[in-house]
Short mmCIF file of C-alpha atoms and ligand atoms in Angstrom, two decimals:
data_model
loop_
_atom_site.label_atom_id
_atom_site.label_comp_id
_atom_site.label_asym_id
_atom_site.label_seq_id
_atom_site.Cartn_x
_atom_site.Cartn_y
_atom_site.Cartn_z
CA MET A 1 31.87 21.24 -19.64
CA THR A 2 31.83 19.02 -23.10
CA PRO A 3 32.86 21.09 -26.04
CA ARG A 4 30.39 21.95 -28.40
CA SER A 5 29.93 20.26 -31.95
CA ASP A 6 31.13 23.47 -33.74
CA ASP A 7 34.08 24.09 -31.50
CA LEU A 8 37.00 23.05 -33.39
CA TYR A 9 39.52 24.64 -31.04
CA PRO A 10 38.34 23.45 -27.50
CA THR A 11 40.51 25.46 -24.58
CA ARG A 12 40.06 26.77 -21.11
CA LEU A 13 39.69 23.27 -20.51
CA GLU A 14 39.90 21.53 -16.93
CA ARG A 15 43.19 19.55 -17.53
CA PRO A 16 46.03 20.23 -19.69
CA THR A 17 45.40 18.81 -23.32
CA PRO A 18 47.71 18.39 -26.13
CA SER A 19 48.43 20.85 -28.76
CA PHE A 20 47.52 20.11 -32.22
CA GLU A 21 47.79 21.35 -35.96
CA ARG A 22 45.82 24.15 -36.85
CA HIS A 23 42.52 23.23 -38.97
CA ASP A 24 42.65 26.41 -41.14
CA PRO A 25 44.68 27.60 -43.83
CA VAL A 26 47.18 30.81 -42.76
CA ILE A 27 46.63 32.34 -46.29
CA HIS A 28 42.71 31.97 -47.18
CA SER A 29 42.99 33.29 -50.72
CA THR A 30 43.75 30.87 -53.67
CA GLY A 31 44.53 31.42 -57.47
CA ALA A 32 44.80 34.94 -58.96
CA ASP A 33 43.29 36.48 -55.81
CA ARG A 34 46.40 35.19 -53.53
CA SER A 35 48.50 37.57 -56.05
CA ASP A 36 46.12 40.39 -56.51
CA GLY A 37 47.50 42.74 -53.97
CA PRO A 38 50.65 44.52 -52.56
CA LEU A 39 51.98 41.26 -50.95
CA SER A 40 54.50 39.54 -53.14
CA GLU A 41 54.65 36.00 -53.21
CA THR A 42 58.01 35.99 -51.41
CA GLU A 43 56.06 37.97 -48.53
CA LEU A 44 52.98 35.45 -48.67
CA ALA A 45 55.33 32.65 -48.33
CA ARG A 46 57.33 34.08 -45.28
CA TYR A 47 53.80 34.85 -43.69
CA GLU A 48 52.76 31.40 -44.09
CA ARG A 49 56.02 29.94 -42.65
CA ASP A 50 56.54 32.42 -39.47
CA GLY A 51 52.98 33.95 -39.07
CA PHE A 52 54.08 37.16 -39.26
CA LEU A 53 55.51 40.08 -41.67
CA SER A 54 57.37 43.32 -40.47
CA PHE A 55 57.66 46.69 -42.80
CA PRO A 56 59.46 49.43 -41.20
CA ASN A 57 58.16 53.04 -42.34
CA PHE A 58 55.13 51.88 -43.62
CA LEU A 59 53.52 55.22 -42.86
CA ASP A 60 54.99 58.51 -43.46
CA GLN A 61 56.31 60.77 -40.47
CA ASP A 62 53.48 63.31 -41.03
CA THR A 63 50.93 61.03 -40.71
CA VAL A 64 52.52 59.11 -37.47
CA LYS A 65 52.91 62.77 -35.95
CA ARG A 66 49.20 63.51 -36.44
CA PHE A 67 48.39 60.19 -34.61
CA ARG A 68 50.67 61.14 -31.73
CA GLN A 69 49.07 63.99 -31.51
CA ASP A 70 45.54 62.05 -31.06
CA LEU A 71 46.99 59.89 -28.45
CA ARG A 72 48.24 63.30 -26.24
CA ASP A 73 44.63 64.34 -26.64
CA TYR A 74 43.40 60.97 -25.52
CA GLU A 75 45.75 61.33 -22.32
CA ASN A 76 44.02 64.54 -21.39
CA ASP A 77 40.31 63.40 -22.38
CA GLU A 78 38.21 62.72 -19.05
CA SER A 79 35.55 61.15 -21.22
CA ILE A 80 38.10 58.75 -22.62
CA LEU A 81 39.83 58.42 -19.32
CA GLY A 82 36.67 57.21 -17.49
CA ALA A 83 35.63 55.20 -20.69
CA GLU A 84 35.25 51.40 -19.99
CA GLY A 85 37.24 50.70 -23.29
CA THR A 86 40.43 52.59 -21.36
CA ILE A 87 42.60 50.25 -19.40
CA THR A 88 45.04 51.63 -16.62
CA GLU A 89 48.45 49.81 -15.94
CA PRO A 90 47.71 47.58 -12.82
CA GLY A 91 47.84 49.67 -9.61
CA LYS A 92 48.81 52.54 -11.40
CA GLN A 93 46.59 55.73 -13.53
CA GLU A 94 48.74 55.36 -16.50
CA ILE A 95 46.83 54.40 -19.55
CA ARG A 96 47.74 50.78 -20.73
CA SER A 97 45.29 50.49 -23.66
CA VAL A 98 42.45 52.29 -25.17
CA PHE A 99 39.95 50.25 -27.27
CA GLY A 100 37.59 51.17 -29.86
CA VAL A 101 40.03 53.91 -31.21
CA HIS A 102 38.82 53.41 -34.69
CA GLU A 103 35.25 54.61 -33.48
CA LEU A 104 36.87 57.52 -31.77
CA SER A 105 38.81 58.96 -34.22
CA GLU A 106 37.81 59.59 -38.13
CA ARG A 107 41.71 59.51 -38.92
CA PHE A 108 41.99 55.92 -36.98
CA ASP A 109 38.85 55.04 -39.12
CA ARG A 110 40.10 56.17 -42.50
CA LEU A 111 43.38 54.19 -41.48
CA THR A 112 41.39 50.92 -41.26
CA ARG A 113 39.89 51.65 -45.13
CA ASP A 114 43.34 52.34 -46.57
CA PRO A 115 43.26 50.51 -49.88
CA LYS A 116 46.65 49.43 -49.43
CA ILE A 117 46.11 47.66 -46.07
CA LEU A 118 42.48 46.62 -47.22
CA ALA A 119 44.28 44.88 -50.42
CA MET A 120 46.56 43.23 -48.04
CA VAL A 121 43.65 41.79 -45.51
CA HIS A 122 42.12 40.55 -48.78
CA GLN A 123 45.06 38.52 -49.63
CA LEU A 124 45.63 37.00 -46.51
CA LEU A 125 41.94 36.40 -45.57
CA GLY A 126 40.38 35.53 -49.11
CA SER A 127 37.61 37.87 -48.30
CA ASP A 128 36.48 40.99 -47.52
CA ALA A 129 36.77 42.11 -43.94
CA TYR A 130 35.37 44.14 -40.89
CA ILE A 131 37.32 45.46 -37.91
CA HIS A 132 37.09 42.87 -34.71
CA GLN A 133 38.81 45.08 -32.29
CA SER A 134 41.23 48.12 -32.30
CA ARG A 135 43.35 49.45 -29.51
CA ILE A 136 46.24 51.37 -28.70
CA ASN A 137 48.84 49.98 -26.45
CA PHE A 138 50.38 52.93 -24.42
CA LYS A 139 53.16 51.16 -22.84
CA PRO A 140 54.70 54.17 -21.09
CA GLY A 141 58.41 54.79 -20.12
CA PHE A 142 59.39 53.16 -16.99
CA LEU A 143 55.84 52.12 -16.27
CA GLY A 144 54.55 50.13 -18.84
CA LYS A 145 53.98 46.42 -18.12
CA GLY A 146 54.39 43.25 -20.21
CA PHE A 147 51.87 41.15 -21.85
CA ASP A 148 52.04 37.56 -21.22
CA TRP A 149 52.58 34.95 -23.89
CA HIS A 150 49.48 34.23 -25.68
CA SER A 151 47.54 33.52 -28.87
CA ASP A 152 45.01 36.22 -29.46
CA PHE A 153 42.84 33.80 -31.21
CA GLU A 154 42.44 31.65 -28.08
CA THR A 155 41.11 34.29 -26.11
CA TRP A 156 39.00 35.66 -29.24
CA HIS A 157 37.91 32.11 -29.84
CA ALA A 158 36.95 31.49 -26.41
CA GLU A 159 35.76 34.83 -25.08
CA ASP A 160 34.34 36.35 -28.20
CA GLY A 161 33.35 33.15 -30.20
CA MET A 162 35.35 33.49 -33.02
CA PRO A 163 35.10 30.28 -34.90
CA ARG A 164 37.88 29.65 -37.08
CA MET A 165 41.65 31.31 -37.58
CA ARG A 166 40.64 33.81 -40.33
CA SER A 167 41.73 37.36 -39.06
CA VAL A 168 44.95 39.03 -38.90
CA SER A 169 46.38 42.08 -36.87
CA PHE A 170 47.88 45.15 -38.19
CA SER A 171 50.22 46.74 -35.13
CA ILE A 172 51.57 50.18 -36.46
CA ALA A 173 54.15 51.70 -34.29
CA LEU A 174 53.27 55.07 -33.14
CA THR A 175 56.53 55.66 -31.29
CA ASP A 176 60.11 54.05 -32.46
CA ASN A 177 60.01 50.38 -31.30
CA THR A 178 63.74 49.57 -29.97
CA PRO A 179 65.25 46.65 -28.28
CA PHE A 180 64.95 48.80 -24.77
CA ASN A 181 61.21 49.67 -24.53
CA GLY A 182 59.21 46.65 -24.97
CA PRO A 183 58.68 45.82 -28.42
CA LEU A 184 56.42 43.18 -29.69
CA MET A 185 58.16 39.51 -29.36
CA LEU A 186 56.66 36.80 -31.66
CA ILE A 187 57.39 32.94 -32.07
CA PRO A 188 57.93 32.13 -36.07
CA GLY A 189 55.57 29.04 -36.88
CA SER A 190 53.78 28.89 -33.69
CA HIS A 191 50.67 30.04 -35.58
CA LYS A 192 50.52 26.63 -37.15
CA THR A 193 49.60 24.88 -33.78
CA PHE A 194 46.80 25.44 -31.42
CA VAL A 195 47.71 25.25 -27.69
CA PRO A 196 44.77 24.22 -25.77
CA CYS A 197 44.87 26.53 -22.15
CA VAL A 198 43.41 25.27 -18.70
CA GLY A 199 41.35 26.82 -16.87
CA ARG A 200 37.43 27.91 -16.33
CA THR A 201 36.62 31.34 -17.59
CA PRO A 202 34.89 33.29 -15.15
CA GLU A 203 32.62 35.89 -16.12
CA ASN A 204 33.73 39.54 -17.01
CA ASN A 205 37.41 37.98 -17.29
CA TYR A 206 38.42 40.85 -19.42
CA GLN A 207 38.00 43.29 -16.31
CA SER A 208 41.18 41.60 -15.08
CA SER A 209 42.83 40.07 -18.03
CA LEU A 210 43.28 43.30 -20.15
CA LYS A 211 45.61 44.39 -17.22
CA LYS A 212 47.28 41.05 -16.41
CA GLN A 213 46.30 37.76 -18.29
CA GLU A 214 46.08 34.92 -16.27
CA LEU A 215 43.70 32.64 -18.42
CA GLY A 216 44.81 31.73 -21.99
CA VAL A 217 48.56 31.67 -21.25
CA PRO A 218 50.31 28.54 -22.77
CA ASN A 219 52.09 26.48 -20.09
CA ASN A 220 56.10 26.87 -20.21
CA GLY A 221 56.70 23.38 -21.61
CA ASP A 222 54.58 24.24 -24.69
CA LEU A 223 56.16 27.64 -25.05
CA ALA A 224 59.31 26.28 -24.72
CA ARG A 225 59.19 23.56 -27.28
CA MET A 226 57.64 26.27 -29.70
CA ALA A 227 60.14 28.62 -28.91
CA ASP A 228 63.26 26.06 -29.09
CA LYS A 229 61.86 25.19 -32.67
CA GLY A 230 61.11 28.80 -33.96
CA GLY A 231 63.04 31.07 -31.74
CA ILE A 232 61.77 34.46 -30.84
CA GLN A 233 61.98 37.58 -33.27
CA ALA A 234 61.27 41.10 -32.01
CA PRO A 235 60.79 43.26 -34.95
CA THR A 236 62.27 46.66 -33.90
CA GLY A 237 62.02 50.06 -36.34
CA PRO A 238 61.09 53.50 -36.07
CA ALA A 239 57.32 55.07 -35.59
CA GLY A 240 55.56 54.46 -38.82
CA SER A 241 56.40 50.74 -38.70
CA LEU A 242 54.12 47.92 -39.37
CA ILE A 243 53.87 44.54 -38.13
CA ILE A 244 51.12 42.19 -39.47
CA PHE A 245 50.87 39.28 -37.68
CA GLU A 246 48.29 36.03 -37.83
CA CYS A 247 45.43 35.61 -35.10
CA ASN A 248 47.18 32.43 -33.78
CA THR A 249 50.84 33.48 -33.65
CA LEU A 250 52.09 33.53 -29.87
CA HIS A 251 53.48 37.12 -28.74
CA SER A 252 54.11 38.60 -25.92
CA SER A 253 56.05 41.93 -24.80
CA ASN A 254 58.38 42.90 -21.91
CA ALA A 255 57.96 45.83 -19.65
CA ASN A 256 59.31 49.10 -20.80
CA MET A 257 62.29 49.65 -18.40
CA SER A 258 63.31 52.97 -20.84
CA PRO A 259 62.44 56.36 -20.52
CA TRP A 260 60.69 56.37 -23.90
CA PRO A 261 56.96 55.22 -24.55
CA ARG A 262 56.52 52.20 -26.94
CA SER A 263 52.98 53.20 -28.13
CA ASN A 264 51.12 51.05 -30.86
CA LEU A 265 47.97 51.07 -32.48
CA PHE A 266 46.53 47.76 -33.64
CA PHE A 267 43.36 47.04 -35.87
CA VAL A 268 42.17 43.22 -35.92
CA PHE A 269 40.25 42.46 -39.02
CA ASN A 270 38.37 39.58 -39.11
CA SER A 271 36.71 37.77 -42.23
CA VAL A 272 33.01 38.53 -43.04
CA GLU A 273 32.93 34.64 -43.31
CA ASN A 274 34.00 34.37 -39.73
CA LYS A 275 31.69 36.56 -37.73
CA LEU A 276 31.47 35.73 -34.07
CA VAL A 277 28.92 33.34 -32.76
CA GLN A 278 28.28 32.53 -29.04
CA PRO A 279 31.61 32.38 -26.93
CA PHE A 280 32.97 28.95 -26.61
CA CYS A 281 33.67 29.13 -23.08
CA GLY A 282 30.31 29.26 -22.38
CA ASN A 283 29.93 32.89 -20.91
CA ARG A 284 27.95 35.92 -22.13
CA PRO A 285 29.59 37.56 -25.02
CA ARG A 286 32.36 40.44 -24.27
CA PRO A 287 31.34 44.08 -25.07
CA ASP A 288 31.51 45.41 -28.67
CA PHE A 289 34.82 47.36 -28.15
CA LEU A 290 36.58 43.78 -27.49
CA GLY A 291 34.62 41.75 -29.93
CA ASN A 292 32.57 43.78 -32.17
CA ARG A 293 29.29 42.35 -33.22
CA SER A 294 27.39 45.39 -34.29
CA ASN A 295 29.46 46.84 -37.08
CA THR A 296 30.62 43.94 -39.32
CA GLU A 297 29.87 45.28 -42.54
CA ALA A 298 32.77 44.68 -45.11
CA LEU A 299 34.85 47.87 -45.22
CA THR A 300 35.10 49.44 -48.34
CA PRO A 301 38.75 51.32 -49.38
CA ARG A 302 38.63 55.19 -48.95
CA ASN A 303 41.78 57.20 -50.00
CA TRP A 304 43.78 58.92 -47.45
CA ASP A 305 44.01 62.03 -49.19
CA ASP A 306 40.65 63.49 -47.98
CA ALA A 307 41.69 62.52 -44.42
CA ARG A 308 44.83 64.42 -44.81
CA ARG A 309 42.73 67.24 -46.07
CA THR A 310 40.72 66.91 -42.71
CA GLY A 311 43.96 67.45 -40.77
O1 6CS B 1 41.67 39.81 -24.76
C1 6CS B 1 41.83 40.32 -25.81
O2 6CS B 1 41.17 40.46 -27.05
C2 6CS B 1 43.17 41.11 -25.74
N1 6CS B 1 44.20 40.60 -25.20
C3 6CS B 1 45.49 40.49 -25.53
C4 6CS B 1 46.76 40.33 -24.63
N2 6CS B 1 45.73 40.40 -26.95
C5 6CS B 1 44.60 40.70 -27.84
C6 6CS B 1 43.72 41.72 -27.21
O3 6CS B 1 44.19 42.96 -27.40
FE1 FE B 2 47.65 40.10 -27.83
#
């Protein structure tokens, strides 16, 4: 299939293709907009260099406890257990992921509008933003499987039609993330290189890829080169810790061999200047809970207090 003229990041190709430097800036804001927000120039420079930032204790424990109660409610809610956006572990009944959480819960929705978070997003994306995707990855003790190395952008470009690298993930730990329960692992600097992947994308690929990703996984040679150059980091921290990572930063996580869950909440902010077009892999668009097309209004800041009042 010849790549489209508007496809700056051809992938899911028939044969291995050399990786190349990204066409997009890492931080899209400039001048006064760049410094107009909670991220200091030191933090911005580190994000630009590494492709991620981590903030232990970003959310207070009371707030995290409320989110954890929501998780327990979901695990006992038949309507959620049977929903298309709920993914179980391969061959098991345990929940692996629940997608679209910001539409399930007022509390999660309010978090996506937290003024401090939106100000950070504005500094990084240089524009207003909306939620491209939200999910909770549960990774239960003993049973939570891992996630192979990948760039989210490679999937969102190929399968959701995300044109440019102008989105960012916020991952909030809802349980302690330790070296033993499969924390997120990232390759510093990997966001600067686009690694085209081999393999035609079958229709409805997501019905298997969300359990075990086979496509959009870079080859071991590219992975080894990136890891040799940048190393691997696995930020850990107590429940409430935050990791912000750029859409093209290579990441993975191991299976959870400990008795303790590693449940993380992910919000993906996409620039309103980067709305989804037809998927570049040539397939039909994925459902809205994976690649949101129907609610792309710019998010407006809402204070937490009223969310706390709703309990
Ligand atoms: O396909 C996706 O959108 C999902 N897959 C992975 C492995 N990470 C991003 C996202 O949750
Ligand atoms: Fe991912």
